[in-house]
């Protein structure tokens, strides 16, 4: 698998290869500390989101499937009531304008990155409102379904 990933990297442009190799080096050096910060998905599970990803969709995502594995989430019932979703959306849009940085990845030129805490205490310390906290908690629970 690592040789296949390396071969894929070498097929890219010089700039893309440089970025990818640098990212691999950083990941290998920081992996231990990073894994300590990352809770297992099961610890964030929430039965209120069980309807969002079906067993069939989860199997497709686990199996890879390339572009066919793209999954659009539009659950019924929605993750939040309409007014709460509007509040969370407005707050997240403000955060994007204030707390993001432009990507330096040559494959994503023009994209912007930010980090949202899935931990309720960290999110509350950042001043996020109750609707955004509820949405982040539910989004954080989705990986446990896969």
PDB file of C-alpha atoms in Angstrom:
ATOM      1  CA  UNK A   1       0.000   0.000   0.000  1.00  0.00           C
ATOM      2  CA  UNK A   2       2.789   2.466   0.861  1.00  0.00           C
ATOM      3  CA  UNK A   3       4.563   1.684  -2.411  1.00  0.00           C
ATOM      4  CA  UNK A   4       1.332   2.312  -4.330  1.00  0.00           C
ATOM      5  CA  UNK A   5       0.897   5.650  -2.543  1.00  0.00           C
ATOM      6  CA  UNK A   6       4.502   6.585  -3.304  1.00  0.00           C
ATOM      7  CA  UNK A   7       4.021   5.653  -6.978  1.00  0.00           C
ATOM      8  CA  UNK A   8       0.887   7.823  -7.126  1.00  0.00           C
ATOM      9  CA  UNK A   9       2.829  10.694  -5.580  1.00  0.00           C
ATOM     10  CA  UNK A  10       5.637  10.373  -8.116  1.00  0.00           C
ATOM     11  CA  UNK A  11       3.129  10.634 -10.968  1.00  0.00           C
ATOM     12  CA  UNK A  12       2.211  14.191  -9.869  1.00  0.00           C
ATOM     13  CA  UNK A  13       3.856  17.485 -10.718  1.00  0.00           C
ATOM     14  CA  UNK A  14       7.120  18.423  -9.018  1.00  0.00           C
ATOM     15  CA  UNK A  15       5.242  20.864  -6.801  1.00  0.00           C
ATOM     16  CA  UNK A  16       2.639  18.245  -5.864  1.00  0.00           C
ATOM     17  CA  UNK A  17       5.363  15.662  -5.144  1.00  0.00           C
ATOM     18  CA  UNK A  18       7.208  18.095  -2.908  1.00  0.00           C
ATOM     19  CA  UNK A  19       4.058  18.934  -0.962  1.00  0.00           C
ATOM     20  CA  UNK A  20       3.018  15.290  -0.594  1.00  0.00           C
ATOM     21  CA  UNK A  21       6.448  14.096   0.532  1.00  0.00           C
ATOM     22  CA  UNK A  22       6.682  16.936   3.059  1.00  0.00           C
ATOM     23  CA  UNK A  23       3.215  16.077   4.373  1.00  0.00           C
ATOM     24  CA  UNK A  24       4.176  12.394   4.722  1.00  0.00           C
ATOM     25  CA  UNK A  25       7.262  13.347   6.691  1.00  0.00           C
ATOM     26  CA  UNK A  26       5.284  15.603   9.028  1.00  0.00           C
ATOM     27  CA  UNK A  27       2.636  12.885   9.511  1.00  0.00           C
ATOM     28  CA  UNK A  28       5.227  10.240  10.334  1.00  0.00           C
ATOM     29  CA  UNK A  29       6.950  12.494  12.893  1.00  0.00           C
ATOM     30  CA  UNK A  30       3.749  13.724  14.565  1.00  0.00           C
ATOM     31  CA  UNK A  31       1.577  10.597  14.299  1.00  0.00           C
ATOM     32  CA  UNK A  32       1.962   9.545  17.947  1.00  0.00           C
ATOM     33  CA  UNK A  33       0.950  12.940  19.339  1.00  0.00           C
ATOM     34  CA  UNK A  34      -1.819  13.299  16.758  1.00  0.00           C
ATOM     35  CA  UNK A  35      -3.355   9.932  17.631  1.00  0.00           C
ATOM     36  CA  UNK A  36      -3.478  10.894  21.309  1.00  0.00           C
ATOM     37  CA  UNK A  37      -5.625  13.907  20.368  1.00  0.00           C
ATOM     38  CA  UNK A  38      -7.986  11.908  18.163  1.00  0.00           C
ATOM     39  CA  UNK A  39     -10.752  10.081  20.039  1.00  0.00           C
ATOM     40  CA  UNK A  40     -11.999   6.784  18.621  1.00  0.00           C
ATOM     41  CA  UNK A  41     -15.180   7.327  16.536  1.00  0.00           C
ATOM     42  CA  UNK A  42     -17.212   5.072  18.818  1.00  0.00           C
ATOM     43  CA  UNK A  43     -16.653   7.505  21.703  1.00  0.00           C
ATOM     44  CA  UNK A  44     -18.614  10.174  19.785  1.00  0.00           C
ATOM     45  CA  UNK A  45     -21.494   7.904  18.691  1.00  0.00           C
ATOM     46  CA  UNK A  46     -25.005   9.336  19.039  1.00  0.00           C
ATOM     47  CA  UNK A  47     -28.141   7.270  18.317  1.00  0.00           C
ATOM     48  CA  UNK A  48     -29.969  10.402  17.119  1.00  0.00           C
ATOM     49  CA  UNK A  49     -27.929  10.319  13.871  1.00  0.00           C
ATOM     50  CA  UNK A  50     -28.335   6.610  13.075  1.00  0.00           C
ATOM     51  CA  UNK A  51     -30.720   7.481  10.204  1.00  0.00           C
ATOM     52  CA  UNK A  52     -28.176   9.668   8.376  1.00  0.00           C
ATOM     53  CA  UNK A  53     -25.979   6.969   6.797  1.00  0.00           C
ATOM     54  CA  UNK A  54     -27.547   3.649   5.806  1.00  0.00           C
ATOM     55  CA  UNK A  55     -25.741   0.330   6.240  1.00  0.00           C
ATOM     56  CA  UNK A  56     -25.471   0.113   2.430  1.00  0.00           C
ATOM     57  CA  UNK A  57     -23.885   3.563   2.184  1.00  0.00           C
ATOM     58  CA  UNK A  58     -21.515   2.764   5.058  1.00  0.00           C
ATOM     59  CA  UNK A  59     -20.394  -0.396   3.254  1.00  0.00           C
ATOM     60  CA  UNK A  60     -19.767   1.635   0.064  1.00  0.00           C
ATOM     61  CA  UNK A  61     -17.701   4.169   1.988  1.00  0.00           C
ATOM     62  CA  UNK A  62     -15.670   1.469   3.750  1.00  0.00           C
ATOM     63  CA  UNK A  63     -14.968  -0.234   0.420  1.00  0.00           C
ATOM     64  CA  UNK A  64     -13.494   2.854  -1.213  1.00  0.00           C
ATOM     65  CA  UNK A  65     -15.173   3.030  -4.587  1.00  0.00           C
ATOM     66  CA  UNK A  66     -13.531   6.227  -5.819  1.00  0.00           C
ATOM     67  CA  UNK A  67     -15.898   8.892  -7.061  1.00  0.00           C
ATOM     68  CA  UNK A  68     -18.838   6.511  -6.660  1.00  0.00           C
ATOM     69  CA  UNK A  69     -18.259   6.562  -2.890  1.00  0.00           C
ATOM     70  CA  UNK A  70     -19.285  10.235  -2.658  1.00  0.00           C
ATOM     71  CA  UNK A  71     -22.213  10.485  -0.305  1.00  0.00           C
ATOM     72  CA  UNK A  72     -24.564  13.465  -0.064  1.00  0.00           C
ATOM     73  CA  UNK A  73     -26.085  13.775   3.385  1.00  0.00           C
ATOM     74  CA  UNK A  74     -29.647  15.094   3.395  1.00  0.00           C
ATOM     75  CA  UNK A  75     -31.266  13.250   6.286  1.00  0.00           C
ATOM     76  CA  UNK A  76     -34.941  13.167   7.071  1.00  0.00           C
ATOM     77  CA  UNK A  77     -35.463  14.200   9.782  1.00  0.00           C
ATOM     78  CA  UNK A  78     -32.783  16.874   9.564  1.00  0.00           C
ATOM     79  CA  UNK A  79     -29.967  16.981  12.104  1.00  0.00           C
ATOM     80  CA  UNK A  80     -31.409  20.178  13.607  1.00  0.00           C
ATOM     81  CA  UNK A  81     -34.675  22.101  13.368  1.00  0.00           C
ATOM     82  CA  UNK A  82     -34.665  24.664  10.542  1.00  0.00           C
ATOM     83  CA  UNK A  83     -34.105  27.715  12.795  1.00  0.00           C
ATOM     84  CA  UNK A  84     -31.221  26.031  14.659  1.00  0.00           C
ATOM     85  CA  UNK A  85     -29.618  24.949  11.391  1.00  0.00           C
ATOM     86  CA  UNK A  86     -29.869  28.533  10.104  1.00  0.00           C
ATOM     87  CA  UNK A  87     -28.199  29.834  13.306  1.00  0.00           C
ATOM     88  CA  UNK A  88     -25.398  27.256  13.050  1.00  0.00           C
ATOM     89  CA  UNK A  89     -24.904  27.969   9.345  1.00  0.00           C
ATOM     90  CA  UNK A  90     -24.603  31.724   9.951  1.00  0.00           C
ATOM     91  CA  UNK A  91     -22.131  31.196  12.781  1.00  0.00           C
ATOM     92  CA  UNK A  92     -20.012  28.765  10.734  1.00  0.00           C
ATOM     93  CA  UNK A  93     -19.959  31.221   7.820  1.00  0.00           C
ATOM     94  CA  UNK A  94     -18.649  33.919  10.170  1.00  0.00           C
ATOM     95  CA  UNK A  95     -15.961  31.519  11.393  1.00  0.00           C
ATOM     96  CA  UNK A  96     -14.895  30.786   7.818  1.00  0.00           C
ATOM     97  CA  UNK A  97     -14.426  34.501   7.242  1.00  0.00           C
ATOM     98  CA  UNK A  98     -12.417  34.944  10.478  1.00  0.00           C
ATOM     99  CA  UNK A  99     -10.530  31.747  11.297  1.00  0.00           C
ATOM    100  CA  UNK A 100      -9.448  29.995   8.135  1.00  0.00           C
ATOM    101  CA  UNK A 101      -6.275  29.930   6.110  1.00  0.00           C
ATOM    102  CA  UNK A 102      -5.663  29.476   2.427  1.00  0.00           C
ATOM    103  CA  UNK A 103      -4.369  26.073   1.422  1.00  0.00           C
ATOM    104  CA  UNK A 104      -0.758  25.768   0.304  1.00  0.00           C
ATOM    105  CA  UNK A 105      -1.455  22.375  -1.249  1.00  0.00           C
ATOM    106  CA  UNK A 106      -0.835  22.637  -5.014  1.00  0.00           C
ATOM    107  CA  UNK A 107      -3.809  20.344  -5.635  1.00  0.00           C
ATOM    108  CA  UNK A 108      -6.239  22.623  -3.730  1.00  0.00           C
ATOM    109  CA  UNK A 109      -5.212  26.107  -4.811  1.00  0.00           C
ATOM    110  CA  UNK A 110      -7.868  28.568  -3.746  1.00  0.00           C
ATOM    111  CA  UNK A 111      -9.387  26.380  -1.030  1.00  0.00           C
ATOM    112  CA  UNK A 112      -9.565  27.459   2.586  1.00  0.00           C
ATOM    113  CA  UNK A 113      -9.076  25.332   5.701  1.00  0.00           C
ATOM    114  CA  UNK A 114     -10.225  25.679   9.263  1.00  0.00           C
ATOM    115  CA  UNK A 115     -10.634  23.450  12.267  1.00  0.00           C
ATOM    116  CA  UNK A 116     -13.849  22.936  14.174  1.00  0.00           C
ATOM    117  CA  UNK A 117     -13.688  21.293  17.578  1.00  0.00           C
ATOM    118  CA  UNK A 118     -15.976  18.298  17.987  1.00  0.00           C
ATOM    119  CA  UNK A 119     -15.328  18.351  21.718  1.00  0.00           C
ATOM    120  CA  UNK A 120     -18.192  20.331  23.302  1.00  0.00           C
ATOM    121  CA  UNK A 121     -15.988  21.905  25.980  1.00  0.00           C
ATOM    122  CA  UNK A 122     -13.450  23.169  23.437  1.00  0.00           C
ATOM    123  CA  UNK A 123     -16.216  24.445  21.171  1.00  0.00           C
ATOM    124  CA  UNK A 124     -17.928  26.245  24.045  1.00  0.00           C
ATOM    125  CA  UNK A 125     -14.603  27.861  25.058  1.00  0.00           C
ATOM    126  CA  UNK A 126     -14.348  29.207  21.502  1.00  0.00           C
ATOM    127  CA  UNK A 127     -17.704  30.904  22.048  1.00  0.00           C
ATOM    128  CA  UNK A 128     -19.754  28.787  19.660  1.00  0.00           C
ATOM    129  CA  UNK A 129     -23.505  28.976  20.210  1.00  0.00           C
ATOM    130  CA  UNK A 130     -25.797  26.130  21.267  1.00  0.00           C
ATOM    131  CA  UNK A 131     -27.060  25.392  17.732  1.00  0.00           C
ATOM    132  CA  UNK A 132     -23.516  25.112  16.371  1.00  0.00           C
ATOM    133  CA  UNK A 133     -22.494  22.947  19.336  1.00  0.00           C
ATOM    134  CA  UNK A 134     -25.428  20.613  18.647  1.00  0.00           C
ATOM    135  CA  UNK A 135     -24.585  20.404  14.928  1.00  0.00           C
ATOM    136  CA  UNK A 136     -20.896  19.713  15.588  1.00  0.00           C
ATOM    137  CA  UNK A 137     -21.803  17.009  18.104  1.00  0.00           C
ATOM    138  CA  UNK A 138     -24.041  15.299  15.540  1.00  0.00           C
ATOM    139  CA  UNK A 139     -21.505  15.623  12.713  1.00  0.00           C
ATOM    140  CA  UNK A 140     -18.840  14.240  15.026  1.00  0.00           C
ATOM    141  CA  UNK A 141     -21.018  11.166  15.595  1.00  0.00           C
ATOM    142  CA  UNK A 142     -21.237  10.246  11.887  1.00  0.00           C
ATOM    143  CA  UNK A 143     -17.873   8.404  11.581  1.00  0.00           C
ATOM    144  CA  UNK A 144     -19.077   5.865  14.142  1.00  0.00           C
ATOM    145  CA  UNK A 145     -21.727   4.821  11.592  1.00  0.00           C
ATOM    146  CA  UNK A 146     -19.089   3.889   9.026  1.00  0.00           C
TER     147      UNK A 146
END
